[in-house]
């Protein structure tokens, strides 16, 4: 099968049906799933037609009832001059018909699930919309479950996803622009944003970066995300991804831009701020007090997960005078007979925990995850009894590992930071820990996502800005949108909720 | 070129680790936690003989919560030398950050404390809040030998000293307070004393009385009652009990002290300086240990008068005894004069010990009973 890009602007070779069909059969040589249905219409002097479609991609009932049937039964005019025009306007029952002679278009149509209609005596073809491939039904995404709130999730069909998004934002302000990526995959994507809210510069910049993409195939939005991200900042995500249409709609309302790709339920949103890693959509569907507690816990768990192992190592080996005497004494007792230095123990147990947890996620169902974590703790216990590691290490490992699971969006970043802080604490003690944190902050403040600094909401310039960061303020107080994302910052009129 | 620069940066960063990494890194189980130390005069060629009580953590711990101690002894010509020599016996390096108590023998204290305190002040590990005590037995080391069950002897001593100091029976003196007294003006040091006492067949250390110092040399001892009176005069009494009665041998009434405010002010306008001490106490009537119901007969006012008189008597006695037997200003009167008039103090300082002996001290005590514990008087129908 040749690449459709090889054909450039080639067109159908002739007006003779036989030749055209042969030409197309040649292009699709070796592909047994392409069907060639030849039909004859007996009115007048009789016209031959040929329908070309990919079996399994088309809705057979549509093809039968709305295309084959009218073609066979209709009365065609004698003169074949305006045949295509007649078919287009009077005969075929289809909501979308295009007329083209370009080989490119024909190949794409067949591969997408449309039917191509060739007629004797016409040098161009009709492309009829008959898409009917089966897709997964709309289900709640497994990784983003909520207790309360909508349970829809994107599936693999771009049109279905866009329809879900449109149902959330019934406004003409919602702009959706199609794009195609991938030389071999020719995957359709859609860039969505609210025209009056999103920053024009970011939209243009995104357009420029997407234009620069030249790749074989894009199977997931992650490909796009890595190709368009800022600079060399690979440690931290600079685009957010989600499977839920309500999350995407919420982000669009704040001035962000979403990119949806055919074939994957993950949509990416940009610009992406660091604090978004701690936000969950449930925050907005629950009471703001509980939501604030949840958010605070997530931030705390990130801090614990990255710094606790380092703090333990620094205190026990280099600064034991900070520990209360009974604690230090019991740590010494627990370390009697243990052969490895503290740092090595910590690294070994953290690796074991991550290994077991990761293998637990590959097991089907939610049980798998829990088994992985529990298994890690049980193995840890066995290791303590065999005097390979000391007992406090197991506690630290379990705490660090479990709190790391609370923010799955920054899992990779957490593990990397934790390792760096362990190395710094071993070498330089509390100084290492502090300098490590300073270096981390400097790094974080330098990361930008499409020109917007990712840490922009963490420090307070105006009080309104932080109403969605460490806690979630009630809706009647969230009057303005984040100012760095968009210039149109009025979210609601003053006192709107009271009336 | 860019690759080379990056490679160089990475190499430098990696080199940082072995070249500058913290040299204090030591695994927790390689440290011997010292709970308390005792300093004696050395025998033979050595000047000092040190005794350390180290926590014995060689068993795995686990369900046990009892702490056991073991004794390590070492000789040396200086304190630091002796500490290093302890490695001859101890497997691990000694770790002093949890050392709570240091006990000096009376011989060492008589020779002067300043040489022995130097190492404690300078070294990074011993803390400035380490408690200092003097041993009234022959040596200081034997006080660490008695092992109370479930705890190190030194931790037991430090816990009980803290309790005693809160109830106003014996003062608690840390290293930084002793430094403050030595480097400051007009006050002399007192340190709590330890004796051995037989408890349940074993000999254990018991805190009793205080040692009085002139400068940094040990000159004498005050017993427990005298110590309590000294604390009253120097304003260190915050809680405790007062025994009061009509006659000295009939002290049946116990007053529990809620708050004490001691106001010591120098009177410098006359020819010779004098001190005026005002003691205001707020008490609760805690116990009347007799069948006569004195309280109802005498009334609160009379009892307050008895209590005030009793306090004044104790305080005056304490001041006179210290003035006559030692001449050491353990109450800090000189410091008060220095704070009020440094120029005058500069004149008085050279022979302050003589002047202290003849210093006029007037004491005025006031006791206020705020609560009697009963809603109705005893025996009310």
mmCIF file with all atom_site columns, N, CA, C and O in Angstrom, chain A residues 232 316-318 320-323 325 328-329 331-336 338 340-343 426-428, chain B residues 6 17 20-22 24-29 31 33 57-61 67 95 97-98 100 127 155:
data_model
loop_
_atom_site.group_PDB
_atom_site.id
_atom_site.type_symbol
_atom_site.label_atom_id
_atom_site.label_alt_id
_atom_site.label_comp_id
_atom_site.label_asym_id
_atom_site.label_entity_id
_atom_site.label_seq_id
_atom_site.pdbx_PDB_ins_code
_atom_site.Cartn_x
_atom_site.Cartn_y
_atom_site.Cartn_z
_atom_site.occupancy
_atom_site.B_iso_or_equiv
_atom_site.pdbx_formal_charge
_atom_site.auth_seq_id
_atom_site.auth_comp_id
_atom_site.auth_asym_id
_atom_site.auth_atom_id
_atom_site.pdbx_PDB_model_num
ATOM 1   N N  . UNK A 1 232 ? 13.890 21.985 27.568 1.00 0.00 ? 232 UNK A N  1
ATOM 2   C CA . UNK A 1 232 ? 14.362 20.669 27.932 1.00 0.00 ? 232 UNK A CA 1
ATOM 3   C C  . UNK A 1 232 ? 13.808 20.227 29.283 1.00 0.00 ? 232 UNK A C  1
ATOM 4   O O  . UNK A 1 232 ? 14.399 19.442 29.964 1.00 0.00 ? 232 UNK A O  1
ATOM 5   N N  . UNK A 1 316 ? 19.516 10.560 61.485 1.00 0.00 ? 316 UNK A N  1
ATOM 6   C CA . UNK A 1 316 ? 20.040 9.399  62.196 1.00 0.00 ? 316 UNK A CA 1
ATOM 7   C C  . UNK A 1 316 ? 21.548 9.277  62.050 1.00 0.00 ? 316 UNK A C  1
ATOM 8   O O  . UNK A 1 316 ? 22.242 8.852  62.974 1.00 0.00 ? 316 UNK A O  1
ATOM 9   N N  . UNK A 1 317 ? 22.084 9.671  60.891 1.00 0.00 ? 317 UNK A N  1
ATOM 10  C CA . UNK A 1 317 ? 23.518 9.459  60.718 1.00 0.00 ? 317 UNK A CA 1
ATOM 11  C C  . UNK A 1 317 ? 24.349 10.686 61.017 1.00 0.00 ? 317 UNK A C  1
ATOM 12  O O  . UNK A 1 317 ? 25.477 10.579 61.472 1.00 0.00 ? 317 UNK A O  1
ATOM 13  N N  . UNK A 1 318 ? 23.810 11.878 60.743 1.00 0.00 ? 318 UNK A N  1
ATOM 14  C CA . UNK A 1 318 ? 24.659 13.054 60.871 1.00 0.00 ? 318 UNK A CA 1
ATOM 15  C C  . UNK A 1 318 ? 24.230 14.001 61.977 1.00 0.00 ? 318 UNK A C  1
ATOM 16  O O  . UNK A 1 318 ? 25.043 14.738 62.487 1.00 0.00 ? 318 UNK A O  1
ATOM 17  N N  . UNK A 1 320 ? 22.198 13.239 65.066 1.00 0.00 ? 320 UNK A N  1
ATOM 18  C CA . UNK A 1 320 ? 21.350 12.535 66.028 1.00 0.00 ? 320 UNK A CA 1
ATOM 19  C C  . UNK A 1 320 ? 21.011 13.360 67.250 1.00 0.00 ? 320 UNK A C  1
ATOM 20  O O  . UNK A 1 320 ? 20.095 13.022 67.988 1.00 0.00 ? 320 UNK A O  1
ATOM 21  N N  . UNK A 1 321 ? 21.728 14.479 67.430 1.00 0.00 ? 321 UNK A N  1
ATOM 22  C CA . UNK A 1 321 ? 21.418 15.289 68.622 1.00 0.00 ? 321 UNK A CA 1
ATOM 23  C C  . UNK A 1 321 ? 20.040 15.930 68.544 1.00 0.00 ? 321 UNK A C  1
ATOM 24  O O  . UNK A 1 321 ? 19.499 16.373 69.533 1.00 0.00 ? 321 UNK A O  1
ATOM 25  N N  . UNK A 1 322 ? 19.446 15.981 67.339 1.00 0.00 ? 322 UNK A N  1
ATOM 26  C CA . UNK A 1 322 ? 18.110 16.559 67.221 1.00 0.00 ? 322 UNK A CA 1
ATOM 27  C C  . UNK A 1 322 ? 17.052 15.580 67.716 1.00 0.00 ? 322 UNK A C  1
ATOM 28  O O  . UNK A 1 322 ? 15.994 15.985 68.197 1.00 0.00 ? 322 UNK A O  1
ATOM 29  N N  . UNK A 1 323 ? 17.343 14.282 67.603 1.00 0.00 ? 323 UNK A N  1
ATOM 30  C CA . UNK A 1 323 ? 16.345 13.303 68.006 1.00 0.00 ? 323 UNK A CA 1
ATOM 31  C C  . UNK A 1 323 ? 16.243 13.230 69.522 1.00 0.00 ? 323 UNK A C  1
ATOM 32  O O  . UNK A 1 323 ? 17.241 13.352 70.210 1.00 0.00 ? 323 UNK A O  1
ATOM 33  N N  . UNK A 1 325 ? 16.236 11.480 73.050 1.00 0.00 ? 325 UNK A N  1
ATOM 34  C CA . UNK A 1 325 ? 17.069 10.337 73.434 1.00 0.00 ? 325 UNK A CA 1
ATOM 35  C C  . UNK A 1 325 ? 16.361 8.985  73.341 1.00 0.00 ? 325 UNK A C  1
ATOM 36  O O  . UNK A 1 325 ? 16.938 8.048  72.789 1.00 0.00 ? 325 UNK A O  1
ATOM 37  N N  . UNK A 1 328 ? 16.274 7.897  69.697 1.00 0.00 ? 328 UNK A N  1
ATOM 38  C CA . UNK A 1 328 ? 17.579 7.556  69.164 1.00 0.00 ? 328 UNK A CA 1
ATOM 39  C C  . UNK A 1 328 ? 18.028 6.207  69.701 1.00 0.00 ? 328 UNK A C  1
ATOM 40  O O  . UNK A 1 328 ? 18.562 5.367  68.977 1.00 0.00 ? 328 UNK A O  1
ATOM 41  N N  . UNK A 1 329 ? 17.781 5.986  70.987 1.00 0.00 ? 329 UNK A N  1
ATOM 42  C CA . UNK A 1 329 ? 18.173 4.716  71.592 1.00 0.00 ? 329 UNK A CA 1
ATOM 43  C C  . UNK A 1 329 ? 17.449 3.552  70.931 1.00 0.00 ? 329 UNK A C  1
ATOM 44  O O  . UNK A 1 329 ? 18.046 2.519  70.631 1.00 0.00 ? 329 UNK A O  1
ATOM 45  N N  . UNK A 1 331 ? 16.253 3.466  67.911 1.00 0.00 ? 331 UNK A N  1
ATOM 46  C CA . UNK A 1 331 ? 16.756 3.262  66.558 1.00 0.00 ? 331 UNK A CA 1
ATOM 47  C C  . UNK A 1 331 ? 18.066 2.488  66.592 1.00 0.00 ? 331 UNK A C  1
ATOM 48  O O  . UNK A 1 331 ? 18.303 1.580  65.781 1.00 0.00 ? 331 UNK A O  1
ATOM 49  N N  . UNK A 1 332 ? 18.921 2.810  67.577 1.00 0.00 ? 332 UNK A N  1
ATOM 50  C CA . UNK A 1 332 ? 20.179 2.069  67.691 1.00 0.00 ? 332 UNK A CA 1
ATOM 51  C C  . UNK A 1 332 ? 19.894 0.596  67.954 1.00 0.00 ? 332 UNK A C  1
ATOM 52  O O  . UNK A 1 332 ? 20.499 -0.299 67.353 1.00 0.00 ? 332 UNK A O  1
ATOM 53  N N  . UNK A 1 333 ? 18.933 0.358  68.851 1.00 0.00 ? 333 UNK A N  1
ATOM 54  C CA . UNK A 1 333 ? 18.617 -1.039 69.161 1.00 0.00 ? 333 UNK A CA 1
ATOM 55  C C  . UNK A 1 333 ? 18.101 -1.767 67.934 1.00 0.00 ? 333 UNK A C  1
ATOM 56  O O  . UNK A 1 333 ? 18.415 -2.929 67.701 1.00 0.00 ? 333 UNK A O  1
ATOM 57  N N  . UNK A 1 334 ? 17.299 -1.057 67.118 1.00 0.00 ? 334 UNK A N  1
ATOM 58  C CA . UNK A 1 334 ? 16.731 -1.747 65.962 1.00 0.00 ? 334 UNK A CA 1
ATOM 59  C C  . UNK A 1 334 ? 17.785 -1.996 64.890 1.00 0.00 ? 334 UNK A C  1
ATOM 60  O O  . UNK A 1 334 ? 17.610 -2.846 64.035 1.00 0.00 ? 334 UNK A O  1
ATOM 61  N N  . UNK A 1 335 ? 18.870 -1.242 64.917 1.00 0.00 ? 335 UNK A N  1
ATOM 62  C CA . UNK A 1 335 ? 19.887 -1.407 63.895 1.00 0.00 ? 335 UNK A CA 1
ATOM 63  C C  . UNK A 1 335 ? 20.969 -2.408 64.279 1.00 0.00 ? 335 UNK A C  1
ATOM 64  O O  . UNK A 1 335 ? 21.908 -2.628 63.532 1.00 0.00 ? 335 UNK A O  1
ATOM 65  N N  . UNK A 1 336 ? 20.837 -3.012 65.475 1.00 0.00 ? 336 UNK A N  1
ATOM 66  C CA . UNK A 1 336 ? 21.881 -3.966 65.882 1.00 0.00 ? 336 UNK A CA 1
ATOM 67  C C  . UNK A 1 336 ? 21.884 -5.140 64.917 1.00 0.00 ? 336 UNK A C  1
ATOM 68  O O  . UNK A 1 336 ? 20.850 -5.744 64.661 1.00 0.00 ? 336 UNK A O  1
ATOM 69  N N  . UNK A 1 338 ? 22.417 -5.166 61.740 1.00 0.00 ? 338 UNK A N  1
ATOM 70  C CA . UNK A 1 338 ? 22.061 -4.906 60.342 1.00 0.00 ? 338 UNK A CA 1
ATOM 71  C C  . UNK A 1 338 ? 23.327 -4.579 59.560 1.00 0.00 ? 338 UNK A C  1
ATOM 72  O O  . UNK A 1 338 ? 24.091 -3.723 59.966 1.00 0.00 ? 338 UNK A O  1
ATOM 73  N N  . UNK A 1 340 ? 23.895 -3.280 56.401 1.00 0.00 ? 340 UNK A N  1
ATOM 74  C CA . UNK A 1 340 ? 24.056 -2.212 55.413 1.00 0.00 ? 340 UNK A CA 1
ATOM 75  C C  . UNK A 1 340 ? 24.003 -0.843 56.054 1.00 0.00 ? 340 UNK A C  1
ATOM 76  O O  . UNK A 1 340 ? 23.318 -0.646 57.049 1.00 0.00 ? 340 UNK A O  1
ATOM 77  N N  . UNK A 1 341 ? 24.683 0.141  55.446 1.00 0.00 ? 341 UNK A N  1
ATOM 78  C CA . UNK A 1 341 ? 24.531 1.509  55.928 1.00 0.00 ? 341 UNK A CA 1
ATOM 79  C C  . UNK A 1 341 ? 23.101 2.004  55.665 1.00 0.00 ? 341 UNK A C  1
ATOM 80  O O  . UNK A 1 341 ? 22.413 1.491  54.788 1.00 0.00 ? 341 UNK A O  1
ATOM 81  N N  . UNK A 1 342 ? 22.699 3.008  56.436 1.00 0.00 ? 342 UNK A N  1
ATOM 82  C CA . UNK A 1 342 ? 21.311 3.482  56.378 1.00 0.00 ? 342 UNK A CA 1
ATOM 83  C C  . UNK A 1 342 ? 20.884 3.873  54.970 1.00 0.00 ? 342 UNK A C  1
ATOM 84  O O  . UNK A 1 342 ? 19.783 3.564  54.532 1.00 0.00 ? 342 UNK A O  1
ATOM 85  N N  . UNK A 1 343 ? 21.780 4.596  54.273 1.00 0.00 ? 343 UNK A N  1
ATOM 86  C CA . UNK A 1 343 ? 21.413 5.061  52.934 1.00 0.00 ? 343 UNK A CA 1
ATOM 87  C C  . UNK A 1 343 ? 21.114 3.902  52.000 1.00 0.00 ? 343 UNK A C  1
ATOM 88  O O  . UNK A 1 343 ? 20.129 3.910  51.256 1.00 0.00 ? 343 UNK A O  1
ATOM 89  N N  . UNK A 1 426 ? 22.559 12.290 52.457 1.00 0.00 ? 426 UNK A N  1
ATOM 90  C CA . UNK A 1 426 ? 23.637 11.406 52.903 1.00 0.00 ? 426 UNK A CA 1
ATOM 91  C C  . UNK A 1 426 ? 24.950 12.134 52.916 1.00 0.00 ? 426 UNK A C  1
ATOM 92  O O  . UNK A 1 426 ? 25.762 11.975 53.817 1.00 0.00 ? 426 UNK A O  1
ATOM 93  N N  . UNK A 1 427 ? 25.181 12.943 51.880 1.00 0.00 ? 427 UNK A N  1
ATOM 94  C CA . UNK A 1 427 ? 26.484 13.578 51.769 1.00 0.00 ? 427 UNK A CA 1
ATOM 95  C C  . UNK A 1 427 ? 26.600 14.800 52.652 1.00 0.00 ? 427 UNK A C  1
ATOM 96  O O  . UNK A 1 427 ? 27.615 15.014 53.283 1.00 0.00 ? 427 UNK A O  1
ATOM 97  N N  . UNK A 1 428 ? 25.573 15.629 52.664 1.00 0.00 ? 428 UNK A N  1
ATOM 98  C CA . UNK A 1 428 ? 25.718 16.914 53.330 1.00 0.00 ? 428 UNK A CA 1
ATOM 99  C C  . UNK A 1 428 ? 24.770 17.117 54.508 1.00 0.00 ? 428 UNK A C  1
ATOM 100 O O  . UNK A 1 428 ? 24.714 18.192 55.063 1.00 0.00 ? 428 UNK A O  1
ATOM 101 N N  . UNK B 2 6   ? 29.334 20.150 29.465 1.00 0.00 ? 6   UNK B N  1
ATOM 102 C CA . UNK B 2 6   ? 28.361 19.422 30.299 1.00 0.00 ? 6   UNK B CA 1
ATOM 103 C C  . UNK B 2 6   ? 29.040 18.294 31.046 1.00 0.00 ? 6   UNK B C  1
ATOM 104 O O  . UNK B 2 6   ? 28.785 18.038 32.222 1.00 0.00 ? 6   UNK B O  1
ATOM 105 N N  . UNK B 2 17  ? 31.150 14.863 45.890 1.00 0.00 ? 17  UNK B N  1
ATOM 106 C CA . UNK B 2 17  ? 30.655 13.909 46.877 1.00 0.00 ? 17  UNK B CA 1
ATOM 107 C C  . UNK B 2 17  ? 31.775 13.280 47.702 1.00 0.00 ? 17  UNK B C  1
ATOM 108 O O  . UNK B 2 17  ? 31.784 13.391 48.921 1.00 0.00 ? 17  UNK B O  1
ATOM 109 N N  . UNK B 2 20  ? 34.090 16.346 49.566 1.00 0.00 ? 20  UNK B N  1
ATOM 110 C CA . UNK B 2 20  ? 33.602 17.269 50.590 1.00 0.00 ? 20  UNK B CA 1
ATOM 111 C C  . UNK B 2 20  ? 32.484 16.678 51.435 1.00 0.00 ? 20  UNK B C  1
ATOM 112 O O  . UNK B 2 20  ? 31.919 17.346 52.258 1.00 0.00 ? 20  UNK B O  1
ATOM 113 N N  . UNK B 2 21  ? 32.132 15.467 51.208 1.00 0.00 ? 21  UNK B N  1
ATOM 114 C CA . UNK B 2 21  ? 31.017 14.871 51.942 1.00 0.00 ? 21  UNK B CA 1
ATOM 115 C C  . UNK B 2 21  ? 31.268 14.904 53.428 1.00 0.00 ? 21  UNK B C  1
ATOM 116 O O  . UNK B 2 21  ? 32.373 14.891 53.901 1.00 0.00 ? 21  UNK B O  1
ATOM 117 N N  . UNK B 2 22  ? 30.197 14.959 54.157 1.00 0.00 ? 22  UNK B N  1
ATOM 118 C CA . UNK B 2 22  ? 30.297 15.227 55.584 1.00 0.00 ? 22  UNK B CA 1
ATOM 119 C C  . UNK B 2 22  ? 31.112 14.158 56.300 1.00 0.00 ? 22  UNK B C  1
ATOM 120 O O  . UNK B 2 22  ? 30.801 12.977 56.230 1.00 0.00 ? 22  UNK B O  1
ATOM 121 N N  . UNK B 2 24  ? 31.299 13.739 59.396 1.00 0.00 ? 24  UNK B N  1
ATOM 122 C CA . UNK B 2 24  ? 30.674 13.290 60.637 1.00 0.00 ? 24  UNK B CA 1
ATOM 123 C C  . UNK B 2 24  ? 29.775 12.094 60.431 1.00 0.00 ? 24  UNK B C  1
ATOM 124 O O  . UNK B 2 24  ? 29.127 11.651 61.355 1.00 0.00 ? 24  UNK B O  1
ATOM 125 N N  . UNK B 2 25  ? 29.698 11.605 59.178 1.00 0.00 ? 25  UNK B N  1
ATOM 126 C CA . UNK B 2 25  ? 28.766 10.507 58.912 1.00 0.00 ? 25  UNK B CA 1
ATOM 127 C C  . UNK B 2 25  ? 29.165 9.306  59.733 1.00 0.00 ? 25  UNK B C  1
ATOM 128 O O  . UNK B 2 25  ? 30.261 8.796  59.636 1.00 0.00 ? 25  UNK B O  1
ATOM 129 N N  . UNK B 2 26  ? 28.226 8.854  60.551 1.00 0.00 ? 26  UNK B N  1
ATOM 130 C CA . UNK B 2 26  ? 28.499 7.646  61.320 1.00 0.00 ? 26  UNK B CA 1
ATOM 131 C C  . UNK B 2 26  ? 27.184 6.926  61.517 1.00 0.00 ? 26  UNK B C  1
ATOM 132 O O  . UNK B 2 26  ? 26.176 7.552  61.832 1.00 0.00 ? 26  UNK B O  1
ATOM 133 N N  . UNK B 2 27  ? 27.221 5.616  61.339 1.00 0.00 ? 27  UNK B N  1
ATOM 134 C CA . UNK B 2 27  ? 25.992 4.858  61.518 1.00 0.00 ? 27  UNK B CA 1
ATOM 135 C C  . UNK B 2 27  ? 25.572 4.903  62.983 1.00 0.00 ? 27  UNK B C  1
ATOM 136 O O  . UNK B 2 27  ? 26.402 4.944  63.886 1.00 0.00 ? 27  UNK B O  1
ATOM 137 N N  . UNK B 2 28  ? 24.248 4.857  63.185 1.00 0.00 ? 28  UNK B N  1
ATOM 138 C CA . UNK B 2 28  ? 23.723 5.044  64.538 1.00 0.00 ? 28  UNK B CA 1
ATOM 139 C C  . UNK B 2 28  ? 24.257 3.978  65.493 1.00 0.00 ? 28  UNK B C  1
ATOM 140 O O  . UNK B 2 28  ? 24.589 4.269  66.648 1.00 0.00 ? 28  UNK B O  1
ATOM 141 N N  . UNK B 2 29  ? 24.394 2.730  65.016 1.00 0.00 ? 29  UNK B N  1
ATOM 142 C CA . UNK B 2 29  ? 24.786 1.675  65.950 1.00 0.00 ? 29  UNK B CA 1
ATOM 143 C C  . UNK B 2 29  ? 26.273 1.716  66.276 1.00 0.00 ? 29  UNK B C  1
ATOM 144 O O  . UNK B 2 29  ? 26.734 0.995  67.154 1.00 0.00 ? 29  UNK B O  1
ATOM 145 N N  . UNK B 2 31  ? 27.679 4.347  67.484 1.00 0.00 ? 31  UNK B N  1
ATOM 146 C CA . UNK B 2 31  ? 27.884 5.353  68.524 1.00 0.00 ? 31  UNK B CA 1
ATOM 147 C C  . UNK B 2 31  ? 27.535 4.737  69.872 1.00 0.00 ? 31  UNK B C  1
ATOM 148 O O  . UNK B 2 31  ? 26.523 4.061  69.996 1.00 0.00 ? 31  UNK B O  1
ATOM 149 N N  . UNK B 2 33  ? 26.149 5.688  73.284 1.00 0.00 ? 33  UNK B N  1
ATOM 150 C CA . UNK B 2 33  ? 25.462 6.833  73.882 1.00 0.00 ? 33  UNK B CA 1
ATOM 151 C C  . UNK B 2 33  ? 25.853 6.940  75.349 1.00 0.00 ? 33  UNK B C  1
ATOM 152 O O  . UNK B 2 33  ? 25.566 6.046  76.147 1.00 0.00 ? 33  UNK B O  1
ATOM 153 N N  . UNK B 2 57  ? 23.209 -1.159 74.436 1.00 0.00 ? 57  UNK B N  1
ATOM 154 C CA . UNK B 2 57  ? 22.124 -1.394 73.472 1.00 0.00 ? 57  UNK B CA 1
ATOM 155 C C  . UNK B 2 57  ? 22.413 -2.581 72.591 1.00 0.00 ? 57  UNK B C  1
ATOM 156 O O  . UNK B 2 57  ? 21.933 -2.671 71.480 1.00 0.00 ? 57  UNK B O  1
ATOM 157 N N  . UNK B 2 58  ? 23.242 -3.491 73.065 1.00 0.00 ? 58  UNK B N  1
ATOM 158 C CA . UNK B 2 58  ? 23.653 -4.573 72.180 1.00 0.00 ? 58  UNK B CA 1
ATOM 159 C C  . UNK B 2 58  ? 22.570 -5.607 71.974 1.00 0.00 ? 58  UNK B C  1
ATOM 160 O O  . UNK B 2 58  ? 22.620 -6.371 71.033 1.00 0.00 ? 58  UNK B O  1
ATOM 161 N N  . UNK B 2 59  ? 21.569 -5.633 72.855 1.00 0.00 ? 59  UNK B N  1
ATOM 162 C CA . UNK B 2 59  ? 20.455 -6.540 72.557 1.00 0.00 ? 59  UNK B CA 1
ATOM 163 C C  . UNK B 2 59  ? 19.526 -5.855 71.574 1.00 0.00 ? 59  UNK B C  1
ATOM 164 O O  . UNK B 2 59  ? 19.580 -4.656 71.387 1.00 0.00 ? 59  UNK B O  1
ATOM 165 N N  . UNK B 2 60  ? 18.673 -6.623 70.933 1.00 0.00 ? 60  UNK B N  1
ATOM 166 C CA . UNK B 2 60  ? 17.927 -6.041 69.819 1.00 0.00 ? 60  UNK B CA 1
ATOM 167 C C  . UNK B 2 60  ? 16.810 -5.094 70.184 1.00 0.00 ? 60  UNK B C  1
ATOM 168 O O  . UNK B 2 60  ? 16.151 -4.574 69.316 1.00 0.00 ? 60  UNK B O  1
ATOM 169 N N  . UNK B 2 61  ? 16.579 -4.895 71.483 1.00 0.00 ? 61  UNK B N  1
ATOM 170 C CA . UNK B 2 61  ? 15.462 -4.007 71.818 1.00 0.00 ? 61  UNK B CA 1
ATOM 171 C C  . UNK B 2 61  ? 14.150 -4.724 71.598 1.00 0.00 ? 61  UNK B C  1
ATOM 172 O O  . UNK B 2 61  ? 13.927 -5.801 72.123 1.00 0.00 ? 61  UNK B O  1
ATOM 173 N N  . UNK B 2 67  ? 16.153 0.195  79.866 1.00 0.00 ? 67  UNK B N  1
ATOM 174 C CA . UNK B 2 67  ? 17.454 0.638  79.411 1.00 0.00 ? 67  UNK B CA 1
ATOM 175 C C  . UNK B 2 67  ? 18.472 0.128  80.405 1.00 0.00 ? 67  UNK B C  1
ATOM 176 O O  . UNK B 2 67  ? 18.315 0.279  81.615 1.00 0.00 ? 67  UNK B O  1
ATOM 177 N N  . UNK B 2 95  ? 29.610 9.014  72.411 1.00 0.00 ? 95  UNK B N  1
ATOM 178 C CA . UNK B 2 95  ? 28.763 10.051 71.842 1.00 0.00 ? 95  UNK B CA 1
ATOM 179 C C  . UNK B 2 95  ? 28.114 10.809 72.985 1.00 0.00 ? 95  UNK B C  1
ATOM 180 O O  . UNK B 2 95  ? 27.358 10.256 73.762 1.00 0.00 ? 95  UNK B O  1
ATOM 181 N N  . UNK B 2 97  ? 26.179 13.734 72.999 1.00 0.00 ? 97  UNK B N  1
ATOM 182 C CA . UNK B 2 97  ? 25.068 14.670 72.889 1.00 0.00 ? 97  UNK B CA 1
ATOM 183 C C  . UNK B 2 97  ? 23.900 14.337 73.793 1.00 0.00 ? 97  UNK B C  1
ATOM 184 O O  . UNK B 2 97  ? 23.043 15.161 74.038 1.00 0.00 ? 97  UNK B O  1
ATOM 185 N N  . UNK B 2 98  ? 23.842 13.085 74.269 1.00 0.00 ? 98  UNK B N  1
ATOM 186 C CA . UNK B 2 98  ? 22.752 12.745 75.186 1.00 0.00 ? 98  UNK B CA 1
ATOM 187 C C  . UNK B 2 98  ? 23.234 12.618 76.612 1.00 0.00 ? 98  UNK B C  1
ATOM 188 O O  . UNK B 2 98  ? 22.533 12.070 77.463 1.00 0.00 ? 98  UNK B O  1
ATOM 189 N N  . UNK B 2 100 ? 23.608 13.693 80.143 1.00 0.00 ? 100 UNK B N  1
ATOM 190 C CA . UNK B 2 100 ? 22.787 14.655 80.862 1.00 0.00 ? 100 UNK B CA 1
ATOM 191 C C  . UNK B 2 100 ? 23.440 15.164 82.140 1.00 0.00 ? 100 UNK B C  1
ATOM 192 O O  . UNK B 2 100 ? 23.062 16.207 82.633 1.00 0.00 ? 100 UNK B O  1
ATOM 193 N N  . UNK B 2 127 ? 26.386 19.052 75.585 1.00 0.00 ? 127 UNK B N  1
ATOM 194 C CA . UNK B 2 127 ? 25.530 20.228 75.466 1.00 0.00 ? 127 UNK B CA 1
ATOM 195 C C  . UNK B 2 127 ? 25.768 21.192 76.604 1.00 0.00 ? 127 UNK B C  1
ATOM 196 O O  . UNK B 2 127 ? 26.254 20.814 77.654 1.00 0.00 ? 127 UNK B O  1
ATOM 197 N N  . UNK B 2 155 ? 20.370 9.139  84.006 1.00 0.00 ? 155 UNK B N  1
ATOM 198 C CA . UNK B 2 155 ? 19.065 9.682  83.615 1.00 0.00 ? 155 UNK B CA 1
ATOM 199 C C  . UNK B 2 155 ? 18.154 9.775  84.823 1.00 0.00 ? 155 UNK B C  1
ATOM 200 O O  . UNK B 2 155 ? 17.380 10.715 84.961 1.00 0.00 ? 155 UNK B O  1
#
